[in-house]
Coordinates of C-alpha atoms in Angstrom, one line a residue:
M1042 CA -16.8 28.1 34.9
P1043 CA -17.5 28.3 38.7
S1044 CA -19.6 31.2 40.0
A1045 CA -18.6 33.4 42.9
S1046 CA -20.3 30.9 45.2
G1047 CA -18.1 28.1 43.9
K1048 CA -20.9 26.4 42.1
T1049 CA -20.9 25.8 38.3
A1050 CA -22.6 28.7 36.5
I1051 CA -25.2 27.0 34.3
T1052 CA -26.8 29.7 32.2
H1053 CA -27.7 27.9 28.9
A1054 CA -30.7 25.7 28.2
M1055 CA -31.9 23.5 25.3
V1056 CA -35.7 23.5 24.8
L1057 CA -36.9 20.5 22.9
A1058 CA -39.7 21.8 20.7
A1059 CA -39.4 20.0 17.4
G1060 CA -41.7 17.1 17.8
L1061 CA -44.8 16.4 15.7
G1062 CA -47.2 16.3 18.7
T1063 CA -49.2 13.4 17.2
R1064 CA -50.8 12.4 20.6
M1065 CA -52.1 16.0 20.9
R1066 CA -54.2 15.9 17.7
P1067 CA -56.5 17.4 16.6
L1068 CA -55.1 20.5 18.4
T1069 CA -51.7 20.0 16.7
D1070 CA -53.3 19.9 13.2
S1071 CA -53.0 23.6 13.1
R1072 CA -50.2 24.5 15.6
P1073 CA -47.0 22.9 17.1
K1074 CA -47.5 21.3 20.5
P1075 CA -45.3 23.9 22.3
L1076 CA -47.9 26.5 21.3
V1077 CA -50.9 24.6 22.6
K1078 CA -52.4 26.6 25.4
V1079 CA -52.8 25.6 29.0
G1080 CA -54.5 28.1 31.3
G1081 CA -54.5 30.6 28.5
R1082 CA -50.7 30.4 27.9
A1083 CA -48.6 28.5 25.4
L1084 CA -46.7 25.6 26.9
I1085 CA -43.4 27.0 25.8
D1086 CA -44.0 30.2 27.7
Y1087 CA -44.1 28.3 31.0
I1088 CA -40.6 26.9 30.0
F1089 CA -39.3 30.4 29.4
D1090 CA -40.6 31.4 32.9
Y1091 CA -38.6 28.5 34.5
C1092 CA -35.6 29.7 32.5
R1093 CA -35.9 33.3 33.8
E1094 CA -36.6 32.2 37.4
G1095 CA -33.7 29.8 37.3
G1096 CA -31.0 32.1 36.0
V1097 CA -30.9 30.9 32.4
T1098 CA -29.7 33.7 30.1
D1099 CA -29.6 31.9 26.8
A1100 CA -32.0 29.2 25.4
V1101 CA -31.8 27.2 22.2
V1102 CA -35.2 26.1 20.8
N1103 CA -35.2 23.4 18.1
V1104 CA -38.0 23.6 15.4
H1105 CA -39.3 21.3 12.8
Y1106 CA -43.1 20.9 12.6
L1107 CA -44.8 24.3 11.8
A1108 CA -41.5 25.9 12.6
E1109 CA -42.6 29.3 11.4
M1110 CA -45.2 29.6 14.1
I1111 CA -42.6 29.0 16.8
E1112 CA -40.3 31.4 15.1
D1113 CA -42.9 34.1 15.2
H1114 CA -43.8 33.3 18.8
V1115 CA -40.3 33.5 20.2
A1116 CA -39.5 36.7 18.4
G1117 CA -41.5 38.4 21.1
V1118 CA -39.5 36.9 24.0
A1119 CA -37.0 39.3 25.5
S1120 CA -35.5 37.0 28.1
P1121 CA -33.9 34.5 27.9
R1122 CA -32.1 35.2 24.6
I1123 CA -33.4 32.7 22.1
T1124 CA -31.5 30.9 19.3
L1125 CA -33.4 28.7 17.0
S1126 CA -31.9 25.3 15.9
D1127 CA -33.5 24.4 12.5
E1128 CA -34.5 20.8 12.0
R1129 CA -36.8 21.3 9.1
A1130 CA -34.6 19.1 6.9
G1131 CA -35.4 16.2 9.2
L1132 CA -36.1 15.3 12.8
L1133 CA -33.0 14.3 14.8
D1134 CA -34.8 12.8 17.8
S1135 CA -34.1 14.3 21.3
G1136 CA -30.4 13.5 21.5
G1137 CA -29.6 14.4 17.9
G1138 CA -31.4 17.7 18.4
V1139 CA -29.2 18.6 21.4
K1140 CA -26.1 17.5 19.5
K1141 CA -26.9 19.8 16.6
A1142 CA -27.4 22.7 19.0
L1143 CA -24.2 22.2 21.0
P1144 CA -22.3 25.2 19.4
H1145 CA -25.0 27.5 20.9
L1146 CA -25.0 25.9 24.4
G1147 CA -21.8 27.2 25.8
K1148 CA -18.7 25.1 26.9
G1149 CA -20.0 23.8 30.2
P1150 CA -23.0 21.8 31.4
F1151 CA -26.5 23.0 30.4
F1152 CA -30.1 22.4 31.1
V1153 CA -32.3 20.3 28.7
L1154 CA -36.1 21.1 29.0
N1155 CA -39.0 19.3 27.4
A1156 CA -41.6 21.7 26.0
D1157 CA -44.6 19.5 27.0
A1158 CA -43.9 19.2 30.7
I1159 CA -44.8 22.0 33.2
W1160 CA -44.7 22.2 36.9
I1161 CA -45.6 24.4 39.9
D1162 CA -42.5 25.1 41.9
G1163 CA -42.2 24.9 45.7
P1164 CA -40.4 27.7 47.6
Q1165 CA -37.4 27.6 45.3
P1166 CA -37.2 27.5 41.5
S1167 CA -36.5 23.9 40.3
L1168 CA -33.7 24.9 37.9
G1169 CA -31.9 26.8 40.7
R1170 CA -32.2 23.7 42.9
L1171 CA -30.8 21.5 40.1
R1172 CA -27.9 23.9 39.7
E1173 CA -27.2 23.9 43.5
H1174 CA -27.3 20.1 43.6
W1175 CA -25.1 19.6 40.5
D1176 CA -21.8 17.9 41.2
P1177 CA -19.7 17.4 38.1
E1178 CA -17.3 15.2 40.0
T1179 CA -19.9 12.5 40.5
M1180 CA -22.6 13.2 37.9
D1181 CA -22.8 13.2 34.1
I1182 CA -26.6 13.8 34.1
L1183 CA -28.8 15.2 36.9
L1184 CA -32.6 14.8 36.3
L1185 CA -35.5 16.5 37.9
L1186 CA -37.9 13.8 39.1
A1187 CA -41.6 13.9 40.0
A1188 CA -43.4 11.4 42.2
S1189 CA -45.2 9.0 39.8
S1190 CA -48.0 8.6 42.3
S1191 CA -49.1 12.2 42.1
A1192 CA -48.0 13.2 38.5
T1193 CA -50.7 14.7 36.4
G1194 CA -51.2 13.5 32.8
W1195 CA -48.9 10.5 33.3
G1196 CA -50.1 6.9 33.5
N1197 CA -47.0 4.7 33.5
R1198 CA -45.4 2.8 36.3
G1199 CA -42.6 5.2 36.9
D1200 CA -39.3 5.6 35.1
F1201 CA -36.6 5.4 37.8
A1202 CA -35.7 4.2 41.3
M1203 CA -33.3 6.3 43.3
D1204 CA -30.8 5.1 46.0
Q1205 CA -29.9 7.1 49.2
N1206 CA -27.1 8.8 47.3
G1207 CA -29.4 10.1 44.5
R1208 CA -28.2 7.6 41.9
L1209 CA -30.8 6.4 39.5
R1210 CA -31.5 3.1 37.9
R1211 CA -34.1 2.3 35.2
A1212 CA -37.3 0.5 36.2
A1213 CA -37.2 -3.2 35.4
K1214 CA -39.9 -4.8 33.3
N1215 CA -43.3 -4.7 35.1
E1216 CA -41.6 -3.0 38.1
V1217 CA -43.4 0.0 39.7
T1218 CA -40.9 2.7 40.6
P1219 CA -41.5 5.9 42.6
F1220 CA -40.2 8.5 40.1
V1221 CA -40.9 9.8 36.7
Y1222 CA -38.6 12.0 34.7
A1223 CA -40.0 15.5 34.9
G1224 CA -38.6 16.7 31.6
A1225 CA -35.8 18.9 33.0
G1226 CA -32.1 18.1 33.8
I1227 CA -28.5 19.1 33.6
W1228 CA -26.2 17.4 31.0
K1229 CA -22.5 17.5 30.3
P1230 CA -21.7 18.4 26.7
E1231 CA -19.0 15.8 26.3
L1232 CA -21.7 13.1 26.6
F1233 CA -22.7 13.9 23.0
E1234 CA -19.2 13.3 21.6
G1235 CA -19.1 10.3 19.3
Q1236 CA -22.9 9.9 19.3
P1237 CA -24.8 9.4 16.1
N1238 CA -26.6 12.4 14.5
V1239 CA -30.0 10.9 15.1
F1240 CA -30.6 9.3 18.6
S1241 CA -32.7 9.5 21.7
L1242 CA -31.5 10.9 25.0
N1243 CA -32.5 7.6 26.5
R1244 CA -29.2 6.3 25.1
L1245 CA -27.3 8.7 27.4
F1246 CA -29.5 7.9 30.3
D1247 CA -28.5 4.3 30.0
Q1248 CA -24.8 5.0 29.5
A1249 CA -24.6 7.3 32.5
A1250 CA -26.6 4.8 34.7
E1251 CA -24.2 2.0 33.8
K1252 CA -21.4 4.2 35.2
G1253 CA -23.3 5.2 38.3
R1254 CA -23.3 8.8 37.1
L1255 CA -27.0 9.3 36.5
H1256 CA -28.5 11.2 39.4
G1257 CA -31.9 12.6 40.3
L1258 CA -33.4 15.4 42.4
R1259 CA -37.0 15.2 43.5
L1260 CA -39.3 18.1 42.4
D1261 CA -40.6 20.2 45.3
G1262 CA -43.9 21.0 43.7
V1263 CA -46.6 19.7 41.3
W1264 CA -45.7 18.2 38.0
M1265 CA -47.9 18.0 34.9
H1266 CA -47.3 16.2 31.6
V1267 CA -49.3 17.7 28.9
G1268 CA -49.2 15.2 26.1
T1269 CA -52.8 14.8 25.1
P1270 CA -55.9 17.0 24.8
E1271 CA -57.3 15.3 27.9
A1272 CA -54.2 16.3 29.9
I1273 CA -54.9 20.0 29.3
G1274 CA -57.9 20.0 31.6
E1275 CA -56.1 18.0 34.2
A1276 CA -53.2 20.5 34.2
E1277 CA -55.5 23.5 34.4
D1278 CA -57.3 21.9 37.4
A1279 CA -53.9 21.4 39.1
I1280 CA -52.9 25.0 38.4
G1281 CA -56.2 26.2 39.7
R1282 CA -55.9 24.2 42.9
S1283 CA -52.4 25.6 43.5
A1284 CA -53.7 29.2 43.2
R1285 CA -56.2 28.8 45.9

């Protein structure tokens, strides 16, 4: 549904929080990765901040590993409204997790957010920028991208190259590309129709890219991937530098 400004009103988000967090061990021996603390706060609380600042009113959080701890934690979150999607019977991978949660994500496009990627915004909230940039006529997926050269806690060669119109293509084998997926984006719900119950979102990346409908928007800020214990210190240093 368009808002008064004519832009699509995107008010729902899927927060991917069901993973096992094996690379974060031993910290995740006793807690799920979304509750690992960075700068004294649980990772997932940063995600809820982005939701509030970006106009998200409803968020679905999927749970599997140590699910009760996340349930207890989100019970104290007043905004956005939280719905839990229970995957304790078996992990569904990222795409399957979103597919299972579709009944709670509204009828229009929605945000998908990773619970282990945080960032420091520039002058405008990144989710708001994604919403303003979203064009359902030309896009099936719009991804927030960070510069791979300055990403914290990320050591690969980059995920995507972007053309002058914002269309993305995957990095070829051994190719160094400028951008890494920042763990946030906008997706159309119809992309999940006919998909298997267990699958990775990478499948939809590739399908959208083949049609020229996978687009990107560069993050105006500092991006931090917090996937290992070592990355926590790097992220805290980045947060500290930004506060000076």
